[in-house]
Amino acid sequence: MVIINHTNGKVVGCVGGLGEKTVARGLNRATQSIRQTGSSIKPIAVLAPALQEKIITPDTIYDDSETIFEKGYSPKNYEQNRGKITVRQAVESSQNIPFVKIMQSVTPKVAIKYMEKMGITTLTKKDENLPLALGGLENGISPLEMAGAYATIANDGTYIEPTFYTTVISKSGQVVINKKQKKKRVLSKNVSDTLKDLLTE
């Protein structure tokens, strides 16, 4: 688990394992382990770029019917297909087929560029395909980087690199390290507001 103050990128809570700590510098699953994201990738890989590129609005309609995409890719919904629905409705029940159709318009290449601007570093060339829309990744993403990407949405579209410290001071009081966080405008405030509205609903 990672909890970030989205206004300044400071990590205020992190759990990287269970039980008593028995080794120094052991594996921290929150920062070092990359995992498949499933549908939690949809807002950052699909909705954010599609809204920013003006490909969709919350009211854009997609046909949530069984579809065969390139190379025979045929994703299924977790529950039943819902026919013609808006993007807002697709978000509500996390339908899969509309998100793949949106990804087809955005293109995986553009989606990856947006994700990298939001601090995702573990994507590969093999991720440049339609299953990216549903979290079908070669490797995955760490909880820390996912939290940083979502914090971009919460922070009105500006990515701030997550940090666990601000300054390191020696015992004599001298500043040894000042943390300089990367900051980047990724989404407009209007787009991030729309995304927040969709996700809150």
XYZ file of C-alpha atoms in Angstrom:
201
model
C 0.000 0.000 0.000
C 1.133 3.548 -0.760
C -0.572 6.747 0.396
C 0.561 9.997 -1.241
C -0.206 13.618 -0.481
C -1.078 14.489 -4.066
C -0.426 18.218 -3.566
C 3.306 17.766 -2.972
C 4.164 14.162 -3.879
C 5.151 13.222 -0.333
C 4.580 9.585 0.601
C 2.797 9.679 3.949
C 2.175 5.954 4.302
C 3.729 2.805 2.852
C 3.339 -0.889 3.646
C 5.628 -3.199 1.715
C 5.078 -6.462 3.570
C 3.550 -8.181 6.586
C 4.993 -9.308 9.894
C 8.023 -8.307 11.908
C 11.000 -6.870 10.032
C 13.805 -9.435 10.174
C 16.287 -8.180 7.542
C 17.758 -4.810 6.597
C 16.899 -3.550 3.125
C 14.526 -6.442 2.438
C 12.032 -6.522 -0.417
C 9.479 -3.715 -0.214
C 6.546 -4.893 -2.308
C 4.992 -1.432 -2.424
C 7.989 0.136 -4.131
C 9.902 -2.742 -5.743
C 7.352 -5.338 -6.847
C 5.570 -4.857 -10.140
C 2.185 -6.492 -10.592
C -0.566 -6.759 -13.175
C -2.952 -3.840 -12.689
C -6.211 -5.168 -14.076
C -8.916 -2.539 -14.549
C -7.203 -0.022 -12.267
C -5.164 0.947 -15.336
C -8.215 2.190 -17.267
C -8.266 5.779 -15.917
C -4.571 6.412 -16.595
C -4.087 4.402 -19.805
C -7.433 5.031 -21.507
C -9.597 7.771 -19.994
C -6.873 10.364 -19.328
C -5.330 10.336 -22.825
C -8.695 10.005 -24.589
C -10.164 12.984 -22.725
C -7.016 15.082 -23.163
C -6.857 14.299 -26.898
C -10.595 15.129 -27.211
C -11.405 11.643 -28.515
C -14.191 11.124 -25.962
C -16.467 12.931 -23.545
C -18.292 11.256 -20.647
C -21.351 11.087 -22.927
C -19.695 9.468 -25.957
C -21.556 6.271 -26.849
C -19.880 2.923 -27.542
C -21.399 -0.396 -28.515
C -20.593 -2.816 -25.700
C -21.105 -5.879 -27.867
C -18.751 -8.772 -28.512
C -16.005 -7.533 -30.846
C -13.026 -9.182 -32.504
C -10.107 -6.760 -32.753
C -6.790 -7.034 -34.596
C -4.907 -10.336 -34.371
C -8.127 -12.047 -33.226
C -8.143 -10.285 -29.845
C -11.631 -10.752 -28.373
C -11.926 -9.393 -24.796
C -14.891 -10.319 -22.648
C -16.748 -8.325 -20.030
C -16.696 -9.537 -16.433
C -20.488 -9.519 -16.492
C -22.922 -9.233 -19.408
C -22.584 -7.009 -22.465
C -24.727 -3.894 -22.154
C -25.231 -2.771 -25.758
C -24.939 0.939 -26.529
C -23.695 2.767 -23.431
C -21.951 6.028 -22.596
C -18.367 6.266 -21.389
C -19.771 7.233 -17.985
C -21.806 4.003 -17.850
C -18.792 1.981 -19.021
C -16.783 3.394 -16.106
C -19.564 2.665 -13.589
C -19.569 -1.076 -14.268
C -16.000 -1.290 -15.630
C -17.047 -2.779 -18.967
C -14.065 -3.990 -20.971
C -15.051 -3.783 -24.638
C -15.683 0.013 -24.748
C -12.280 0.640 -23.153
C -10.528 -1.437 -25.811
C -12.423 0.500 -28.499
C -11.296 3.779 -26.939
C -7.720 2.475 -26.790
C -7.956 1.648 -30.480
C -8.682 5.336 -31.165
C -6.076 6.663 -28.727
C -3.502 4.056 -29.837
C -1.355 2.177 -27.317
C 1.709 4.215 -28.349
C 0.067 7.492 -27.302
C -1.363 5.908 -24.133
C 2.129 4.778 -23.076
C 3.503 8.302 -23.613
C 0.874 9.672 -21.234
C 1.565 6.952 -18.655
C 5.296 7.654 -18.786
C 4.584 11.345 -18.173
C 2.661 10.195 -15.069
C 5.752 8.408 -13.738
C 5.238 4.849 -15.014
C 8.666 3.376 -15.827
C 8.078 -0.372 -16.259
C 6.244 -0.500 -19.595
C 7.896 -2.315 -22.497
C 7.592 -2.400 -26.281
C 5.434 -5.528 -25.889
C 2.884 -3.448 -23.941
C 2.191 -1.434 -27.098
C -1.005 -3.337 -27.923
C -4.748 -3.241 -27.238
C -4.709 -5.443 -24.071
C -2.915 -2.484 -22.418
C -6.414 -0.993 -22.007
C -7.344 -3.754 -19.549
C -4.010 -4.063 -17.748
C -2.598 -6.884 -19.854
C 1.063 -5.989 -19.340
C 4.306 -7.868 -19.927
C 5.578 -6.997 -16.448
C 3.263 -4.690 -14.518
C 3.451 -1.539 -12.383
C 4.428 -0.999 -8.753
C 1.914 0.316 -6.196
C 4.165 3.383 -5.760
C 4.034 4.292 -9.451
C 0.292 3.601 -9.651
C -0.258 5.921 -6.687
C 1.888 8.592 -8.338
C -0.113 8.327 -11.570
C -3.459 8.576 -9.765
C -2.105 11.508 -7.734
C -1.659 13.301 -11.075
C -5.427 13.185 -11.556
C -6.069 14.352 -7.987
C -3.508 17.159 -8.398
C -5.437 18.816 -11.244
C -3.342 17.137 -13.941
C 0.180 17.885 -12.669
C 2.473 14.935 -11.954
C 4.818 15.298 -8.970
C 7.445 12.613 -8.451
C 6.693 10.703 -5.221
C 9.293 11.120 -2.485
C 9.930 9.615 0.949
C 12.156 12.470 2.118
C 12.796 16.155 1.433
C 16.236 16.821 2.925
C 19.177 14.870 4.351
C 21.205 16.777 6.980
C 24.555 15.715 8.441
C 25.150 15.565 12.201
C 26.916 18.930 11.939
C 23.763 20.467 10.475
C 24.890 20.712 6.854
C 22.443 19.854 4.079
C 23.802 16.783 2.295
C 20.904 16.200 -0.113
C 17.953 18.323 -1.161
C 15.335 16.259 -2.951
C 14.383 17.816 -6.269
C 11.124 16.262 -7.437
C 10.194 16.132 -11.091
C 7.011 18.035 -11.891
C 5.137 17.899 -15.163
C 1.798 19.138 -16.456
C 0.194 16.069 -18.050
C -3.534 16.870 -18.186
C -5.483 20.104 -18.240
C -7.399 21.004 -15.083
C -10.624 20.593 -17.039
C -9.708 17.033 -18.039
C -8.628 16.089 -14.506
C -11.882 17.548 -13.127
C -13.864 15.442 -15.607
C -11.861 12.358 -14.645
C -12.431 12.988 -10.930
C -16.141 13.329 -11.602
C -16.237 10.049 -13.529
C -14.248 8.160 -10.896
C -16.175 9.610 -7.961
C -19.429 8.540 -9.547
